[in-house]
Coordinates of C-alpha atoms in Angstrom, one line a residue:
X1 CA 56.9 38.4 -11.4
X2 CA 55.8 36.5 -8.3
X3 CA 52.4 37.5 -6.8
X4 CA 52.5 38.9 -3.3
X5 CA 50.6 36.5 -1.0
X6 CA 48.5 37.9 1.9
X7 CA 47.5 35.7 4.8
X8 CA 45.0 36.7 7.3
X9 CA 43.6 34.6 10.2
X10 CA 42.2 34.8 13.7
X11 CA 44.7 33.6 16.3
X12 CA 44.2 33.2 20.0
X13 CA 46.9 34.9 22.2
X14 CA 48.2 31.5 23.2
X15 CA 49.1 30.8 19.6
X16 CA 50.4 34.3 19.0
X17 CA 53.0 33.9 21.7
X18 CA 54.2 30.5 20.5
X19 CA 57.1 29.2 18.3
X20 CA 55.0 30.1 15.3
X21 CA 56.0 33.8 15.7
X22 CA 59.2 35.7 16.7
X23 CA 58.1 39.3 16.7
X24 CA 60.5 42.3 16.3
X25 CA 59.8 46.0 16.2
X26 CA 61.7 47.6 13.3
X27 CA 63.7 50.8 13.8
X28 CA 61.3 53.0 11.8
X29 CA 58.5 52.4 14.3
X30 CA 57.7 54.9 16.9
X31 CA 58.7 53.9 20.5
X32 CA 56.2 52.3 22.9
X33 CA 53.7 55.0 23.6
X34 CA 50.7 53.5 25.5
X35 CA 50.1 55.2 28.8
X36 CA 48.4 53.9 32.0
X37 CA 45.1 55.0 30.5
X38 CA 45.3 52.7 27.4
X39 CA 46.9 49.8 29.4
X40 CA 44.2 50.1 32.1
X41 CA 41.4 50.2 29.6
X42 CA 42.7 47.0 28.0
X43 CA 42.9 45.3 31.4
X44 CA 39.4 46.5 32.3
X45 CA 38.0 45.2 29.0
X46 CA 39.7 41.8 29.4
X47 CA 38.6 41.4 33.0
X48 CA 35.0 42.3 32.0
X49 CA 35.0 39.8 29.1
X50 CA 36.6 37.1 31.2
X51 CA 33.8 37.4 33.8
X52 CA 30.9 37.3 31.4
X53 CA 30.3 33.6 31.4
X54 CA 29.8 31.5 34.5
X55 CA 32.0 28.8 33.1
X56 CA 35.1 29.8 31.3
X57 CA 34.5 27.2 28.5
X58 CA 31.2 29.0 27.7
X59 CA 33.0 32.3 27.1
X60 CA 32.5 34.2 23.8
X61 CA 35.7 34.9 21.9
X62 CA 37.0 38.4 22.6
X63 CA 38.5 40.3 19.7
X64 CA 41.5 42.5 20.5
X65 CA 42.2 44.0 17.1
X66 CA 44.6 43.2 14.3
X67 CA 48.4 43.1 13.8
X68 CA 50.1 43.5 10.4
X69 CA 53.4 41.7 9.9
X70 CA 56.1 41.3 7.3
X71 CA 56.6 37.5 7.5
X72 CA 57.5 34.7 5.2
X73 CA 55.2 31.7 5.2
X74 CA 56.6 28.9 7.4
X75 CA 59.2 31.3 9.0
X76 CA 58.8 32.5 12.6
X77 CA 60.5 35.9 12.2
X78 CA 57.9 38.6 12.0
X79 CA 58.4 42.3 11.6
X80 CA 55.6 44.3 13.3
X81 CA 54.2 47.0 10.9
X82 CA 51.1 47.6 13.0
X83 CA 50.2 46.3 16.5
X84 CA 53.3 47.0 18.5
X85 CA 51.5 48.8 21.3
X86 CA 49.0 46.0 21.7
X87 CA 51.5 43.1 21.6
X88 CA 53.9 44.9 24.0
X89 CA 51.2 45.5 26.5
X90 CA 49.8 42.0 26.3
X91 CA 53.2 40.4 26.9
X92 CA 53.8 42.8 29.8
X93 CA 50.5 41.8 31.3
X94 CA 51.5 38.1 31.1
X95 CA 54.9 38.9 32.6
X96 CA 53.5 40.8 35.6
X97 CA 50.7 38.4 36.5
X98 CA 53.3 35.6 37.0
X99 CA 53.9 37.0 40.5
X100 CA 50.4 36.2 41.5
X101 CA 50.1 32.7 40.2
X102 CA 51.3 29.2 41.3
X103 CA 54.6 28.0 40.0
X104 CA 53.0 25.7 37.4
X105 CA 51.1 28.7 35.9
X106 CA 54.1 30.9 36.0
X107 CA 56.2 28.3 34.2
X108 CA 53.6 28.0 31.5
X109 CA 53.5 31.8 31.1
X110 CA 57.3 31.8 30.8
X111 CA 56.9 29.7 27.6
X112 CA 54.5 32.5 26.2
X113 CA 57.1 35.2 27.1
X114 CA 60.3 33.4 26.0
X115 CA 61.1 30.9 23.3
X116 CA 63.0 28.2 25.2
X117 CA 66.6 27.7 24.4
X118 CA 68.1 24.3 23.3
X119 CA 71.1 23.2 25.3
X120 CA 72.1 20.7 22.5
X121 CA 72.2 23.6 20.0
X122 CA 73.7 25.9 22.6
X123 CA 70.9 28.4 22.3
X124 CA 69.6 30.6 25.2
X125 CA 66.0 31.5 26.0
X126 CA 64.9 34.4 23.6
X127 CA 62.1 36.9 24.1
X128 CA 59.1 36.3 21.8
X129 CA 58.9 40.1 21.3
X130 CA 62.0 42.3 20.7
X131 CA 61.5 46.0 20.9
X132 CA 63.6 48.7 19.3
X133 CA 67.4 48.6 20.1
X134 CA 67.4 51.4 22.6
X135 CA 64.6 49.9 24.7
X136 CA 65.2 46.1 24.4
X137 CA 67.7 45.6 27.2
X138 CA 65.5 47.7 29.6
X139 CA 62.4 45.8 28.5
X140 CA 64.1 42.4 29.2
X141 CA 65.6 43.4 32.5
X142 CA 62.6 45.4 34.0
X143 CA 59.6 43.9 32.4
X144 CA 60.2 40.4 31.1
X145 CA 62.5 39.2 33.9
X146 CA 60.6 38.1 37.0
X147 CA 63.1 39.7 39.4
X148 CA 62.9 43.0 37.4
X149 CA 59.1 43.1 37.8
X150 CA 59.5 42.5 41.5
X151 CA 61.8 45.5 41.8
X152 CA 59.7 48.0 39.7
X153 CA 59.1 50.3 42.7
X154 CA 62.9 50.9 42.9
X155 CA 63.1 52.1 39.3
X156 CA 63.6 55.9 39.2
X157 CA 61.6 57.2 36.2
X158 CA 63.2 60.7 36.1
X159 CA 66.1 59.6 33.8
X160 CA 64.1 57.3 31.5
X161 CA 63.0 57.8 28.0
X162 CA 59.3 58.3 27.4
X163 CA 58.9 54.7 26.2
X164 CA 60.8 53.3 29.2
X165 CA 58.7 55.4 31.6
X166 CA 55.5 54.1 29.9
X167 CA 56.8 50.5 30.3
X168 CA 57.5 51.0 34.0
X169 CA 54.2 52.9 34.8
X170 CA 52.1 50.4 32.9
X171 CA 53.8 47.4 34.6
X172 CA 53.2 49.0 38.0
X173 CA 49.6 49.6 37.1
X174 CA 49.2 45.9 36.2
X175 CA 51.0 44.8 39.4
X176 CA 48.7 47.0 41.6
X177 CA 45.6 45.8 39.9
X178 CA 46.5 42.1 40.1
X179 CA 47.3 42.6 43.8
X180 CA 43.6 43.4 44.3
X181 CA 42.4 40.2 42.6
X182 CA 42.2 36.7 44.0
X183 CA 44.5 33.9 42.7
X184 CA 41.4 32.3 41.1
X185 CA 40.6 35.6 39.3
X186 CA 44.2 35.9 38.0
X187 CA 44.2 32.3 36.8
X188 CA 40.8 32.8 35.0
X189 CA 42.1 36.0 33.4
X190 CA 45.2 34.2 32.1
X191 CA 43.3 31.3 30.7
X192 CA 40.8 33.7 29.1
X193 CA 43.5 35.7 27.5
X194 CA 45.4 32.6 26.3
X195 CA 42.5 30.7 24.8
X196 CA 39.6 33.1 24.2
X197 CA 41.2 36.4 23.3
X198 CA 41.9 36.7 19.6
X199 CA 43.9 38.9 17.2
X200 CA 43.6 39.0 13.5
X201 CA 47.1 38.4 12.1
X202 CA 47.6 39.8 8.6
X203 CA 51.0 38.7 7.1
X204 CA 52.7 39.4 3.8
X205 CA 56.2 38.9 2.6
X206 CA 57.3 42.5 1.9
X207 CA 57.0 45.9 3.6
X208 CA 55.3 47.7 0.8
X209 CA 52.3 45.4 0.7
X210 CA 52.2 45.3 4.5
X211 CA 52.2 49.1 4.7
X212 CA 49.4 49.3 2.1
X213 CA 47.3 46.9 4.2
X214 CA 48.0 48.9 7.3
X215 CA 46.9 52.1 5.5
X216 CA 43.7 50.5 4.3
X217 CA 42.9 49.1 7.7
X218 CA 43.3 52.5 9.3
X219 CA 41.9 54.7 6.6
X220 CA 38.8 56.7 7.4
X221 CA 36.4 56.6 4.5
X222 CA 32.8 57.7 4.4
X223 CA 31.3 54.4 5.5
X224 CA 27.8 54.4 7.0
X225 CA 27.9 55.6 10.6
X226 CA 25.6 54.5 13.4
X227 CA 23.8 57.8 13.0
X228 CA 23.0 57.0 9.4
X229 CA 21.6 53.6 10.4
X230 CA 19.5 55.1 13.2
X231 CA 18.2 57.8 10.9
X232 CA 16.9 55.1 8.6
X233 CA 15.3 53.2 11.4
X234 CA 13.8 56.2 13.3
X235 CA 12.6 58.3 10.4
X236 CA 11.2 55.2 8.7
X237 CA 8.8 54.9 11.6
X238 CA 7.4 58.4 11.2
X239 CA 4.1 58.6 9.4
X240 CA 4.7 59.2 5.7
X241 CA 3.0 62.5 5.6
X242 CA 5.4 63.9 8.3
X243 CA 8.6 62.2 7.1
X244 CA 9.9 65.1 5.0
X245 CA 9.6 67.5 8.0
X246 CA 11.4 65.2 10.4
X247 CA 14.0 64.4 7.9
X248 CA 14.7 68.1 7.3
X249 CA 15.0 68.6 11.1
X250 CA 17.4 65.6 11.5
X251 CA 19.5 66.8 8.5
X252 CA 19.6 70.3 9.8
X253 CA 21.1 69.2 13.1
X254 CA 23.6 67.0 11.3
X255 CA 24.6 69.9 9.0
X256 CA 25.0 72.3 12.0
X257 CA 27.4 69.9 13.8
X258 CA 29.1 68.3 10.8
X259 CA 29.1 64.6 10.0
X260 CA 31.9 63.5 12.5
X261 CA 30.5 65.4 15.5
X262 CA 27.0 64.3 14.7
X263 CA 28.1 60.7 14.8
X264 CA 29.8 61.4 18.2
X265 CA 26.6 62.9 19.5
X266 CA 24.8 59.5 19.6
X267 CA 27.6 58.0 21.7
X268 CA 27.1 60.9 24.2
X269 CA 23.3 60.5 24.2
X270 CA 23.8 56.8 24.9
X271 CA 25.9 57.7 27.9
X272 CA 23.2 60.2 29.2
X273 CA 20.7 57.4 29.2
X274 CA 22.8 54.3 30.0
X275 CA 25.2 56.0 32.5
X276 CA 27.7 53.2 32.1
X277 CA 30.6 52.4 29.9
X278 CA 29.7 50.9 26.5
X279 CA 30.2 47.1 26.3
X280 CA 28.6 46.4 23.0
X281 CA 28.4 48.5 19.8
X282 CA 27.0 52.0 20.0
X283 CA 24.2 51.0 17.7
X284 CA 23.1 48.0 19.9
X285 CA 23.4 50.0 23.1
X286 CA 21.6 53.0 21.7
X287 CA 18.6 50.9 20.8
X288 CA 18.6 49.3 24.3
X289 CA 19.3 52.4 26.4
X290 CA 17.6 55.2 24.5
X291 CA 15.0 54.0 21.9
X292 CA 13.5 51.6 24.4
X293 CA 12.7 54.6 26.6
X294 CA 11.7 56.9 23.8
X295 CA 10.0 54.6 21.3
X296 CA 8.0 57.4 19.5
X297 CA 10.3 58.6 16.7
X298 CA 8.7 62.1 16.6
X299 CA 9.3 62.5 20.4
X300 CA 12.8 61.3 20.0
X301 CA 13.6 63.9 17.2
X302 CA 11.9 66.8 19.0
X303 CA 12.7 66.0 22.7
X304 CA 16.0 64.2 22.5
X305 CA 17.9 64.7 19.2
X306 CA 17.3 68.5 18.8
X307 CA 18.0 69.7 22.4
X308 CA 21.0 67.4 22.8
X309 CA 22.4 68.4 19.4
X310 CA 22.0 72.1 20.3
X311 CA 23.6 71.5 23.7
X312 CA 26.5 69.6 22.1
X313 CA 27.2 72.4 19.7
X314 CA 27.4 74.9 22.5
X315 CA 29.6 72.7 24.6
X316 CA 32.0 71.4 21.9
X317 CA 32.4 74.9 20.2
X318 CA 32.3 76.9 23.4
X319 CA 29.5 79.0 22.0
X320 CA 27.1 79.2 24.9
X321 CA 24.9 82.3 24.6
X322 CA 23.4 84.2 27.5
X323 CA 23.0 87.9 28.6
X324 CA 25.3 87.3 31.6
X325 CA 28.3 85.0 32.3
X326 CA 28.4 83.6 28.7
X327 CA 32.1 84.4 28.3
X328 CA 33.0 82.9 31.7
X329 CA 31.1 79.7 30.7
X330 CA 32.8 79.6 27.3
X331 CA 36.3 80.1 28.8
X332 CA 35.7 77.0 30.9
X333 CA 34.3 75.1 28.0
X334 CA 37.4 75.9 25.9
X335 CA 39.5 74.6 28.8
X336 CA 37.5 71.4 29.1
X337 CA 38.0 70.8 25.4
X338 CA 41.7 70.7 26.0
X339 CA 41.4 67.5 27.9
X340 CA 42.5 64.2 26.3
X341 CA 39.0 62.7 26.6
X342 CA 35.4 63.6 26.0
X343 CA 33.8 61.7 28.9
X344 CA 32.8 65.0 30.5
X345 CA 30.5 65.9 27.6
X346 CA 27.4 63.8 28.5
X347 CA 27.0 65.5 31.9
X348 CA 27.5 68.8 30.3
X349 CA 24.9 68.3 27.5
X350 CA 22.5 66.8 30.0
X351 CA 22.7 69.8 32.2
X352 CA 22.6 72.3 29.3
X353 CA 19.5 70.7 27.8
X354 CA 17.7 71.0 31.2
X355 CA 19.1 74.2 32.8
X356 CA 21.0 76.1 30.1
X357 CA 18.7 79.0 30.4
X358 CA 19.6 79.5 34.1
X359 CA 22.8 81.5 33.7
X360 CA 24.1 81.6 37.2
X361 CA 23.4 77.9 37.8
X362 CA 25.1 77.0 34.5
X363 CA 28.3 78.9 35.4
X364 CA 28.4 77.2 38.8
X365 CA 27.9 73.7 37.2
X366 CA 30.6 74.2 34.6
X367 CA 33.0 75.5 37.2
X368 CA 32.4 72.3 39.2
X369 CA 32.6 70.1 36.2
X370 CA 35.9 71.6 35.1
X371 CA 37.2 71.1 38.6
X372 CA 36.2 67.4 38.7
X373 CA 37.3 66.7 35.1
X374 CA 40.7 68.4 35.6
X375 CA 41.3 66.6 38.9
X376 CA 40.6 63.2 37.3
X377 CA 42.9 64.2 34.4
X378 CA 45.7 65.2 36.8
X379 CA 45.2 62.0 38.9
X380 CA 45.1 59.9 35.7
X381 CA 41.9 58.3 36.7
X382 CA 41.3 55.4 34.2
X383 CA 38.4 55.5 31.8
X384 CA 36.3 52.9 33.7
X385 CA 36.4 54.9 37.0
X386 CA 35.9 58.1 35.0
X387 CA 32.8 56.9 33.3
X388 CA 31.4 55.5 36.5
X389 CA 31.9 58.9 38.2
X390 CA 30.2 60.8 35.4
X391 CA 27.4 58.2 35.4
X392 CA 26.7 59.3 39.1
X393 CA 26.8 62.9 38.0
X394 CA 24.3 62.2 35.3
X395 CA 21.9 60.6 37.8
X396 CA 22.3 63.6 40.1
X397 CA 21.5 66.0 37.3
X398 CA 18.5 63.8 36.2
X399 CA 17.1 63.7 39.7
X400 CA 17.5 67.4 40.3
X401 CA 19.9 66.9 43.3
X402 CA 21.8 69.7 44.9
X403 CA 25.0 69.5 42.9
X404 CA 26.8 71.9 45.3
X405 CA 26.4 69.7 48.3
X406 CA 29.8 68.3 49.5
X407 CA 28.5 64.7 49.1
X408 CA 27.5 65.4 45.4
X409 CA 29.4 63.2 42.9
X410 CA 30.2 66.5 41.1
X411 CA 32.3 67.6 44.1
X412 CA 35.8 66.5 45.1
X413 CA 36.3 64.9 48.5
X414 CA 39.3 65.8 50.8
X415 CA 41.4 62.9 49.6
X416 CA 40.8 63.8 45.9
X417 CA 41.8 67.4 46.5
X418 CA 44.9 66.4 48.4
X419 CA 46.0 63.9 45.7
X420 CA 45.5 66.5 43.0
X421 CA 47.5 69.2 44.8
X422 CA 50.3 66.7 45.6
X423 CA 50.6 65.7 41.9
X424 CA 50.7 69.3 40.8
X425 CA 53.6 69.8 43.2
X426 CA 55.4 66.8 41.7
X427 CA 57.4 66.2 38.5
X428 CA 54.6 67.4 36.2
X429 CA 56.8 67.4 33.1
X430 CA 57.2 63.6 33.1
X431 CA 53.5 63.1 32.5
X432 CA 53.4 63.8 28.8
X433 CA 49.6 64.1 28.4
X434 CA 49.3 66.4 31.4
X435 CA 52.1 68.9 31.3
X436 CA 50.8 71.2 28.5
X437 CA 47.2 71.1 29.8
X438 CA 48.3 72.2 33.3
X439 CA 50.6 75.0 32.0
X440 CA 47.9 76.3 29.7
X441 CA 45.4 76.4 32.5
X442 CA 48.0 78.1 34.8
X443 CA 48.9 80.6 32.1
X444 CA 45.2 81.4 31.5
X445 CA 44.8 82.1 35.2
X446 CA 47.7 84.5 35.2
X447 CA 46.5 86.3 32.1
X448 CA 43.0 87.2 33.4
X449 CA 41.6 86.3 30.0
X450 CA 44.0 88.3 27.9
X451 CA 46.1 85.5 26.4
X452 CA 45.8 84.0 23.0
X453 CA 46.5 80.3 22.5
X454 CA 45.9 80.0 18.7
X455 CA 49.5 79.4 17.8
X456 CA 50.8 76.8 15.3
X457 CA 52.9 75.3 18.0
X458 CA 52.9 75.5 21.8
X459 CA 55.5 73.6 23.6
X460 CA 56.7 73.1 27.2
X461 CA 60.3 74.0 27.8
X462 CA 62.6 73.8 30.8
X463 CA 64.5 76.8 32.2
X464 CA 67.1 74.8 34.1
X465 CA 68.1 72.3 31.4
X466 CA 67.6 68.6 31.9
X467 CA 71.2 67.7 31.0
X468 CA 73.5 70.8 31.3
X469 CA 77.0 70.4 30.0
X470 CA 79.8 69.7 32.5
X471 CA 81.3 73.2 32.2
X472 CA 77.9 75.0 32.3
X473 CA 77.1 77.7 34.7
X474 CA 74.0 75.6 35.6
X475 CA 76.3 73.1 37.3
X476 CA 77.6 75.8 39.6
X477 CA 74.1 77.2 40.4
X478 CA 72.5 73.8 41.2
X479 CA 73.9 70.7 42.8
X480 CA 73.0 67.4 41.2
X481 CA 70.4 66.8 43.9
X482 CA 68.8 70.2 43.4
X483 CA 68.7 69.9 39.7
X484 CA 67.1 66.4 39.9
X485 CA 64.5 67.8 42.3
X486 CA 63.5 70.9 40.4
X487 CA 64.1 70.2 36.7
X488 CA 60.6 68.7 36.0
X489 CA 58.5 70.7 38.4
X490 CA 56.1 73.6 37.6
X491 CA 58.4 76.3 38.7
X492 CA 61.0 75.3 36.1
X493 CA 58.6 75.1 33.1
X494 CA 57.3 77.7 30.6
X495 CA 55.5 77.9 27.3
X496 CA 57.0 78.6 23.9
X497 CA 55.4 79.2 20.5
X498 CA 58.1 77.3 18.6
X499 CA 59.5 73.8 18.3
X500 CA 62.0 72.8 21.0
X501 CA 65.6 73.3 20.2
X502 CA 67.9 70.9 22.1
X503 CA 71.0 73.0 21.5
X504 CA 69.3 76.2 22.8
X505 CA 67.8 74.3 25.7
X506 CA 71.3 74.1 27.3
X507 CA 72.2 77.8 27.0
X508 CA 72.8 80.0 30.0
X509 CA 69.8 81.7 31.7
X510 CA 70.6 85.1 30.2
X511 CA 71.1 83.7 26.7
X512 CA 67.8 81.9 26.9
X513 CA 66.0 85.0 28.0
X514 CA 67.5 87.2 25.2
X515 CA 66.5 84.9 22.3
X516 CA 65.2 81.5 22.9
X517 CA 62.3 82.4 25.2
X518 CA 61.1 85.3 23.2
X519 CA 59.9 86.0 19.7
X520 CA 61.1 88.7 17.2
X521 CA 59.4 91.3 19.3
X522 CA 61.6 90.4 22.3
X523 CA 58.5 89.5 24.3
X524 CA 56.4 86.4 25.0
X525 CA 52.6 86.0 24.5
X526 CA 52.5 83.9 27.7
X527 CA 52.3 85.5 31.1
X528 CA 53.9 82.4 32.6
X529 CA 57.0 82.9 30.3
X530 CA 57.0 86.7 30.8
X531 CA 57.4 86.1 34.5
X532 CA 60.6 84.2 33.8
X533 CA 61.9 86.9 31.5
X534 CA 61.6 89.4 34.4
X535 CA 63.7 87.2 36.7
X536 CA 67.3 88.5 37.1
X537 CA 68.6 85.0 38.0
X538 CA 67.5 81.4 38.3
X539 CA 68.4 79.7 41.5
X540 CA 66.9 77.0 43.8
X541 CA 65.6 79.9 46.0
X542 CA 63.8 81.5 43.1
X543 CA 62.3 78.1 42.1
X544 CA 61.1 77.5 45.7
X545 CA 59.2 80.8 45.8
X546 CA 57.9 80.4 42.3
X547 CA 56.6 76.9 43.0
X548 CA 54.6 78.1 45.9
X549 CA 53.1 81.0 44.0
X550 CA 52.1 78.9 41.0
X551 CA 50.6 76.2 43.2
X552 CA 48.6 78.8 45.0
X553 CA 47.1 80.0 41.7
X554 CA 46.1 76.4 40.8
X555 CA 44.8 75.8 44.3
X556 CA 42.5 78.8 43.9
X557 CA 41.5 77.8 40.3
X558 CA 40.3 74.3 41.3
X559 CA 39.5 75.1 45.0
X560 CA 42.0 72.5 46.3

């Protein structure tokens, strides 16, 4: 029996997108799923790395992760087992930046994007990356083709699949960001990506071994965390006669939080002190930002670790305790913990560790933090801008500034309020990472604290279907234009405690109310859904009124 060979090597992007590889995404893979947040973070990181050295040739290599392939040695065909999101976003970046570069650079980039055809052999140019069948023609036409990229603004996202919508929105993001850069900056970025940005390519000849490699690379074992290493360094500096006591304190905090959350705590403490996005390892930055300012290990344990650990426990578990306003604070903390990021936690634990005993001030702070965090989530503010804003909030907390002043970084300005409200009034369903959050917050507002959200499943469903049948009553009630306008807006959405049923989704309004929208009890646990059940009919006029009412609730919730 032949032994399976595994090859692993670092390859610069310029070599990745060459005749050595012809990538294809197999059918079993999930569709392209990166959103503007992940794509924007990749671009930010690449731009930062590209600017580090004065001369490009002095740049340090930048590691972008790994890809796992099923590939025969000496054969270009490569099936992507892991790394689809990264490869797709990279080639999209190269495709979009062509518009902002001279013809010679653009021609060179074309050779990274397409394998050139051979007129003698009668072969056409072929994309170096082929997505799943249902997305490939769209990918070629709208993303890889130069004319398609130029026409991105004309692409209507309403009828697209989630993966196609992500492709369009990420390409638009890249286009808008490159438009803000000079031609020299674009050229430098392309050269840095091509020659100084590396992927580790792991290749083997069969799927089973490739999948085993993927599993091992992504498996979470109990390796040493940065908190373990810091514990050794810090406790090791405590005088021997006091080490047992400080070790017990340290381990008590770790046990109270749990190993995973305790490791996360150190990243949050780093942010409290550094107030900037991490560029190096947490370990390296923690030493530079925190331990350089608190060199005494006993002071660190007593004045930093313990208060921040206690604050983090209250924040992450919504377990704030006080004689007054505790439940109001914890309701807001539960809502903040629904967000798809934890960047809001450092300002929260910084404030709690300083002012947590002041109940009225704490409630006001958390209300304002929830408003800011929710607005940035709704506006899809990228991680770099988000961290920069929270860094300013941390400085304001540290300096004891008036956080209620209109100019405070904790407050929204007129433009931010307007943008937030306009987005809430838009096609909220099409933003996958936003729709459930907004509807849960809205439902909680309607419930006045009486709703329970501890269900195995909570899904967002349409009342007016996305694609009603040609002979459906829905076609008579709504014109095509009215359906296209209303189908993805707040007024037409509700919450269910079950998985979505595509067949039931297309039923008439009365049929949906009598079974699909309710449980066995004939009722719904969600006030938002109960409102729909009490509607005798579902028309454009009902939606218009409902949209205004729901927006009014959100406007009051976040003071927009």
